[in-house]
XYZ file of C-alpha atoms in Angstrom:
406
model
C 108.567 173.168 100.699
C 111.666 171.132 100.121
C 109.275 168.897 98.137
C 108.555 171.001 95.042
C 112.405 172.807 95.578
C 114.179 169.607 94.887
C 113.374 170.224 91.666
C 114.793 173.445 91.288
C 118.501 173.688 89.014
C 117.302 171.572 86.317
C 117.256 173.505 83.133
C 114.573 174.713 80.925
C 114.046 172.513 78.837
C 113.494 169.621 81.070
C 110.360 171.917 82.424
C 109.552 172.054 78.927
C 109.236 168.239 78.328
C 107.297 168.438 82.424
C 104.549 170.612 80.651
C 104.739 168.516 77.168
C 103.953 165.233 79.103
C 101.175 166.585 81.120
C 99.348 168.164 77.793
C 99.843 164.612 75.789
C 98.793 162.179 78.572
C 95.684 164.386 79.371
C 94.594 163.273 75.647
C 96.177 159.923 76.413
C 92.369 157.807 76.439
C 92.775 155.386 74.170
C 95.853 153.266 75.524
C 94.172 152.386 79.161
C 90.444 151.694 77.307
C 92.594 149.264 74.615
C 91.760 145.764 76.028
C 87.737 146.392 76.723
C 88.145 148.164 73.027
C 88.966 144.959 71.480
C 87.047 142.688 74.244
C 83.854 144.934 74.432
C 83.774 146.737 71.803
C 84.803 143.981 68.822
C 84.254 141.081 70.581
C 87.833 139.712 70.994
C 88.140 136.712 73.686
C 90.955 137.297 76.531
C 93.006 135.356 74.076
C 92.470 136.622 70.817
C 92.822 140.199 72.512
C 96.157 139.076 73.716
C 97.333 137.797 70.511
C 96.300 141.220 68.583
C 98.270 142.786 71.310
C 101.080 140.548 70.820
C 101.064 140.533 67.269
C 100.920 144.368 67.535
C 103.690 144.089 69.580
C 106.138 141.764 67.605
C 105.549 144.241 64.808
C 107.134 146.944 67.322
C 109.779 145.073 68.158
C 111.803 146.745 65.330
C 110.648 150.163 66.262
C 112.453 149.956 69.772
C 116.316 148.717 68.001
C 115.724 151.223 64.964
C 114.594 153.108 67.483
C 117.822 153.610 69.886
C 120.388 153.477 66.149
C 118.261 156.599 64.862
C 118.541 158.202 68.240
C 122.219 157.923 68.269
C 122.994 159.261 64.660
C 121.121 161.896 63.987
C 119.438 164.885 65.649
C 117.079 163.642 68.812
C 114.690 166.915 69.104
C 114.236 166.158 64.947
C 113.523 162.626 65.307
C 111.015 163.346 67.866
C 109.001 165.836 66.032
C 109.187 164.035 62.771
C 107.599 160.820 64.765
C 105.144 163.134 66.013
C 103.857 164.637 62.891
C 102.667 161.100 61.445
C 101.361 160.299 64.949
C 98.939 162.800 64.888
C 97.831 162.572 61.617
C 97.195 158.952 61.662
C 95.568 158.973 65.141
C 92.925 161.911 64.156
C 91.964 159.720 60.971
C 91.569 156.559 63.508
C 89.251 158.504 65.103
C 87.512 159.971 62.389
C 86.546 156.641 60.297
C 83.986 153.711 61.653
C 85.349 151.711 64.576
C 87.042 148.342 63.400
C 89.952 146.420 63.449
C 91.044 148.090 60.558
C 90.632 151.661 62.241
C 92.357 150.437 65.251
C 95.252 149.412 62.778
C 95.787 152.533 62.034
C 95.902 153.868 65.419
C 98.638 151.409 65.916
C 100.736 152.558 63.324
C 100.617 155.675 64.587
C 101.833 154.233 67.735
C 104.696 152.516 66.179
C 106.022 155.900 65.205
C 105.404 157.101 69.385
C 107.566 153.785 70.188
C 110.284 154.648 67.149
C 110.942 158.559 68.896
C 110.793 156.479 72.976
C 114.662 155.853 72.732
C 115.076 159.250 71.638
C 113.035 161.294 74.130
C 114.792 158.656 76.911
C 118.039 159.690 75.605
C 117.283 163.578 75.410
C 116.433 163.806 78.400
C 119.562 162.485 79.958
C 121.939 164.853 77.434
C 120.254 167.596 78.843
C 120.776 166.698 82.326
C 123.769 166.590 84.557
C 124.631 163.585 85.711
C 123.775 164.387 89.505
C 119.998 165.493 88.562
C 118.949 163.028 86.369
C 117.023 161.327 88.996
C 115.221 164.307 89.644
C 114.515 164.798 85.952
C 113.419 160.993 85.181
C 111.038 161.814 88.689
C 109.724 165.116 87.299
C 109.156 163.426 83.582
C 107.330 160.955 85.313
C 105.290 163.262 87.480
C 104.428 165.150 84.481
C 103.243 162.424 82.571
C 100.782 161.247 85.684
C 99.112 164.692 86.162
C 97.925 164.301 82.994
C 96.535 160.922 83.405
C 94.695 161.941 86.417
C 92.165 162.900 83.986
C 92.017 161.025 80.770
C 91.297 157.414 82.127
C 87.794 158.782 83.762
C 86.972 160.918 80.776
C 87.790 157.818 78.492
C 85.404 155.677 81.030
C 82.436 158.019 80.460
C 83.020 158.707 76.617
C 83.427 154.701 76.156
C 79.927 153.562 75.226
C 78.570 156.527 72.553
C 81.489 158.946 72.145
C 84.604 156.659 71.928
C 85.807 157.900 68.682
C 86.479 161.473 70.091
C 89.310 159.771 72.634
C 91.150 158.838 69.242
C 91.048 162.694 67.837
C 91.628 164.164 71.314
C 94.648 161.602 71.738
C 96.201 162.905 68.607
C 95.434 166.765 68.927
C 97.551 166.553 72.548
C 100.532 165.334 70.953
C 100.698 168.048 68.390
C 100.710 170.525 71.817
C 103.608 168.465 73.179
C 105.338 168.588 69.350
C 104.736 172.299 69.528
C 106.287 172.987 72.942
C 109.205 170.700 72.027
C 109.859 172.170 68.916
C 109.659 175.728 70.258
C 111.390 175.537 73.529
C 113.357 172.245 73.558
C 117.194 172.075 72.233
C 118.904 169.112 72.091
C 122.084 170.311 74.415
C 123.565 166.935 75.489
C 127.081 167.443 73.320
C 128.849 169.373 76.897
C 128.058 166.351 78.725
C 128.670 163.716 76.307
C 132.453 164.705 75.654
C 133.090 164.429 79.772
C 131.196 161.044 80.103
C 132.788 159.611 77.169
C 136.677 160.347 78.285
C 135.602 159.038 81.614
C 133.853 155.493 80.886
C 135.849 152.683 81.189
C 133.532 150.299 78.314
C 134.533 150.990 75.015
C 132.797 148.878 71.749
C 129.257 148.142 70.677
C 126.370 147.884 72.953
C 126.200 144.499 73.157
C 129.846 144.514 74.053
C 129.080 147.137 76.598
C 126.031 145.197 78.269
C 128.008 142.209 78.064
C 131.333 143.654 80.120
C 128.950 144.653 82.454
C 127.102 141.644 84.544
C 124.843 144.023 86.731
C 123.950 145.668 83.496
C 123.017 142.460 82.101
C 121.069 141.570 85.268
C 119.103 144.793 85.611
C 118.213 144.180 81.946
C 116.594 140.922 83.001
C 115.137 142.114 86.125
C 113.416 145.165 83.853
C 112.190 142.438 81.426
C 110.561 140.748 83.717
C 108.919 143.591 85.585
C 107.940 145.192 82.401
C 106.111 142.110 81.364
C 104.390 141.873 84.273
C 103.546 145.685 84.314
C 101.505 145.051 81.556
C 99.236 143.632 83.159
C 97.765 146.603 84.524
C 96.274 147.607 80.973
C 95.243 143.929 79.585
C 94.646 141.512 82.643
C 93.127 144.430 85.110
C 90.559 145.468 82.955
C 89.948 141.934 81.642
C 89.551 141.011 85.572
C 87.283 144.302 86.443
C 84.878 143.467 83.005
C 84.183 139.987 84.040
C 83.521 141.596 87.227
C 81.165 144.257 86.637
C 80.231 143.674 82.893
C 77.744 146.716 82.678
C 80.167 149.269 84.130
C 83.508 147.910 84.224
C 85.085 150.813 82.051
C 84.056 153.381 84.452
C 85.268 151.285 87.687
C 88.669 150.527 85.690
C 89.088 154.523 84.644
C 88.615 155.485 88.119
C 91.234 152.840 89.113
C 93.631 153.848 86.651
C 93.064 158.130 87.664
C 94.269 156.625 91.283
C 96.854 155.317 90.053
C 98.112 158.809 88.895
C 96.556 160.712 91.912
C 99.114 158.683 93.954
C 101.788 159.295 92.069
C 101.258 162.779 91.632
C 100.938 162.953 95.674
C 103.500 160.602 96.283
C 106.708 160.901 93.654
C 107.905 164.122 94.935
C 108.076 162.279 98.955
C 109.839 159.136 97.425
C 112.203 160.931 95.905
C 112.910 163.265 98.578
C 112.611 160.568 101.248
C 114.767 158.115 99.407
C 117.093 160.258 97.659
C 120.211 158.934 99.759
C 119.054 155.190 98.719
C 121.019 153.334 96.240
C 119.100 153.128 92.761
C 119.274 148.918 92.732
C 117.477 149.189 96.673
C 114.903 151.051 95.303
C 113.788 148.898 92.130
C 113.779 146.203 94.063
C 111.841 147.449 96.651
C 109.519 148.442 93.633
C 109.345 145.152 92.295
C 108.604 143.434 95.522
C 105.939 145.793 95.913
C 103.960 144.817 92.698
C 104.611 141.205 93.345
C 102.688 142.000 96.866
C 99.848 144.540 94.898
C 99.558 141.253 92.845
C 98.902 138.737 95.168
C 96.112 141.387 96.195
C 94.289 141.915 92.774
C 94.634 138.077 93.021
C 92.153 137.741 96.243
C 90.284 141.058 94.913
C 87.829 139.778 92.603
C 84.452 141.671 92.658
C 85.488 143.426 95.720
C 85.512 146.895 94.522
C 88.064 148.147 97.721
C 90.329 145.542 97.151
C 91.120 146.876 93.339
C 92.172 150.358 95.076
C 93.973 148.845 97.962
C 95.909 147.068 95.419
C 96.344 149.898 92.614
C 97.825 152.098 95.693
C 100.117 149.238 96.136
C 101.033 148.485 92.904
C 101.915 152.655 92.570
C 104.292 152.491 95.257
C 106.435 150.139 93.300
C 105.584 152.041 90.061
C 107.038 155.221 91.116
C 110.270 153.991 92.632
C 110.776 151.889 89.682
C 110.043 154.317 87.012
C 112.339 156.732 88.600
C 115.226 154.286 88.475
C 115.049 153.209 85.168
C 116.231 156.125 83.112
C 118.757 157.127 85.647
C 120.349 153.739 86.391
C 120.764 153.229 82.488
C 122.163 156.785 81.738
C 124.675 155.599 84.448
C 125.734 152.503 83.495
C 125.904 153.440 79.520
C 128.582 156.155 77.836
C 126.654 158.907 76.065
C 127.021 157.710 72.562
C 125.197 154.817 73.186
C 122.353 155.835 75.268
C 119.712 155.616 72.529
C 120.877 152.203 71.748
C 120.510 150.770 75.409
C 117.217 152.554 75.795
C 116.604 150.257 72.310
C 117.490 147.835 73.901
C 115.199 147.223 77.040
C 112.723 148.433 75.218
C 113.123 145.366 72.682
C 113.570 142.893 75.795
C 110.070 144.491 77.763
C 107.780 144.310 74.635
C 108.993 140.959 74.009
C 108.277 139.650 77.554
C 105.406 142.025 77.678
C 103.809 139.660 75.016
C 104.445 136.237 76.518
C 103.125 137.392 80.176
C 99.811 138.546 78.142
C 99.703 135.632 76.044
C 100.050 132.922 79.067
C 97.376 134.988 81.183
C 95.116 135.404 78.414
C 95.280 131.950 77.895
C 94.871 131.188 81.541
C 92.128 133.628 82.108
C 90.382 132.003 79.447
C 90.556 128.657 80.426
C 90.609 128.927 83.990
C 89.580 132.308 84.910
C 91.541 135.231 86.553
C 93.128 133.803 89.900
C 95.479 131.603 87.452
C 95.963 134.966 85.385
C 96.899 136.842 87.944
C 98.656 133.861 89.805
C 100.971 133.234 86.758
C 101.752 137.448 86.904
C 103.026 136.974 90.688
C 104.999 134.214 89.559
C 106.883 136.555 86.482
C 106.998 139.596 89.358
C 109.117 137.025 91.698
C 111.173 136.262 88.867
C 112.017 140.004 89.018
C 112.066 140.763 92.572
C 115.035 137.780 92.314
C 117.315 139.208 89.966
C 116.885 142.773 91.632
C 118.054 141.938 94.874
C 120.817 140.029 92.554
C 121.539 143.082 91.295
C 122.137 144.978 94.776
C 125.330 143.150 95.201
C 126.442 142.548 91.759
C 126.437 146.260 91.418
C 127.742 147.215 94.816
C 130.970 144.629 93.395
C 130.952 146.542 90.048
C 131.061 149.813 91.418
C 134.295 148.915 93.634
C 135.870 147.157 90.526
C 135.505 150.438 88.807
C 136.884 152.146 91.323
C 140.459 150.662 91.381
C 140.650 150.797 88.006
């Protein structure tokens, strides 16, 4: 019982945003189908896939800063349902005009308007949240977002080959249930916490000022880069892996894979966070990271071995979900109020741009010489990771004590 009632004391609206993310990531089909889109469907190479990614994703770039300033100056529940409304529209028309790289350009600019509202919906949450529930919120928003993709990856597997267009419309028409719900339901209440946080924070000054006064800030930063980039993986180099694999039915085989992945953490999120709840926030991310260095190592051996891929996904979730959960809450800690859209920015700007230089140097590699040195060169940026977290255990610990005495 104590499993669901940990979640009990938050306040409406974070229920609110529980129900949005479950209705938009049921229609969410498109994003884990994007690689065999461009590799299947349009015949893009591992490498020229990668580079639209990338390419897509150094036009982002911007979105995340502008991102994190627009969350911090004007109205977050307004910024998110402004985003939203050009979202949807654009994503319907993707769907509704022939399937090219001009229709998936479109898509993607809708998506750059998803990425420009992330800092804001990030930053929302944590303004309505008190400080001691936060990483119950971040777990729930997470949850949330997971029962929803139980579905969609499966559904996206079987409407790949005939009906594919229908993900795009479906994709769209769940985000304006989300918008709806938010814009109903959700206000943006974080002013009676800010005031408190901000009188108590020792860093004063920009956010680069902030993140540089603050070395396990800077570390965790670097650590989250890393990860990030090598989180990708799971939508570019997995499916690449499971196509070469099973060229006939690798879309089905990769949307069952990626519906375990949320199975697990629907099952399992609630028992982390319960189980672990008395663990420091810098144990568990890198316990997380070491995790998906070890899940892998095992999509590394797992080639064509149709076990292995779930035996590894389960593995990889592990260290998803006690990752994820961290994130939010560590930054919303380390960060005064005023500033939280701009740090959210901020390691937003530093994952997509690490994101596309693990793709790029596995795409290359899997190209070249095939998926073992893909998925050897993502254990190698997972380790890099796994370092600077346990780095950050102590750095932090120090921080906290300096903090302290002051």
């Amino acid at each position: 019982m104590r499993l669901f009632t940990q979640y009990k004391g938050l306040k409406k609206e974070n229920y609110i945003l529980f129900f949005g993310r479950i209705v938009t990531n049921l229609g969410a089909m498109i994003w884990p189908m994007m690689t065999m889109i461009l590799n299947k469907k349009l015949g893009l190479s591992a490498t020229q896939t990668a580079t639209f990614i990338i390419v897509s994703g150094v036009i982002f770039l911007p979105a995340n800063i502008w991102g994190g300033q627009i969350a911090d100056r004007f109205n977050k529940k307004r910024v998110i349902i402004c985003c939203d409304i050009i979202s949807i529209v654009l994503f319907v028309i993707s769907g509704l005009i022939p399937l090219s790289l001009f229709s998936i350009c479109v898509l993607l600019v809708g998506a750059f308007f998803q990425t420009l509202e992330g800092p804001a919906y990030q930053a929302l949450v944590a303004d309505i949240t008190p400080p001691d529930k936060r990483e119950k919120a971040f777990s729930l928003l997470y949850l949330g977002s997971n029962i929803g993709l139980i579905l969609s990856p499966t559904i996206a597997g079987i409407l790949f080959n005939n009906y594919l267009w229908l993900c795009f419309v479906i994709s769209g028409l769940s985000i304006m249930v989300s918008t709806v719900l938010i814009g109903l339901f959700v206000r943006d209440i974080g002013a009676p916490h800010k005031k408190k946080e901000i009188a108590d924070d020792p860093h004063q000054g920009s956010i680069l000022n902030i993140i540089a006064k603050s070395p396990a800030l800077m570390i965790f930063i670097i650590a989250l880069s890393f990860y990030q980039g090598a989180y990708s993986q799971f939508g570019y180099l997995m499916p690449l892996d499971i196509s070469k694999a099973y060229p006939d039915n690798g879309s089905v085989i990769y949307g069952t894979v990626t519906s375990v992945n949320c199975i697990i953490v629907v099952l399992f999120t609630p028992v982390i966070t319960m189980l672990l709840e008395c663990v420091s926030l810098t144990r568990k991310y890198a316990l997380g990271t070491i995790l998906q260095a070890v899940s892998f190592a095992a999509f590394l051996v797992s080639f064509g071995f149709i076990p292995g891929y779930y035996i590894s996904i389960a593995l990889f979730t592990l260290g998803e979900i006690l990752t994820t959960i961290v994130i939010g809450t560590y930054l919303s800690k380390k960060v005064p109020a005023q500033f939280r859209g701009r740090i959210y920015g901020v390691t937003s700007f530093a994952s997509a741009l690490m994101t596309g230089i693990v793709e790029l140097g596995s795409g290359k590699l899997f190209d070249v010489l095939g998926s073992a040195y893909a998925w050897g060169f993502s254990v190698a940026m997972t380790l890099i990771a796994v370092i600077a977290s346990i780095i950050l255990i102590s750095v932090d610990r120090r921080e906290n004590v300096k903090y302290q005495e002051v």
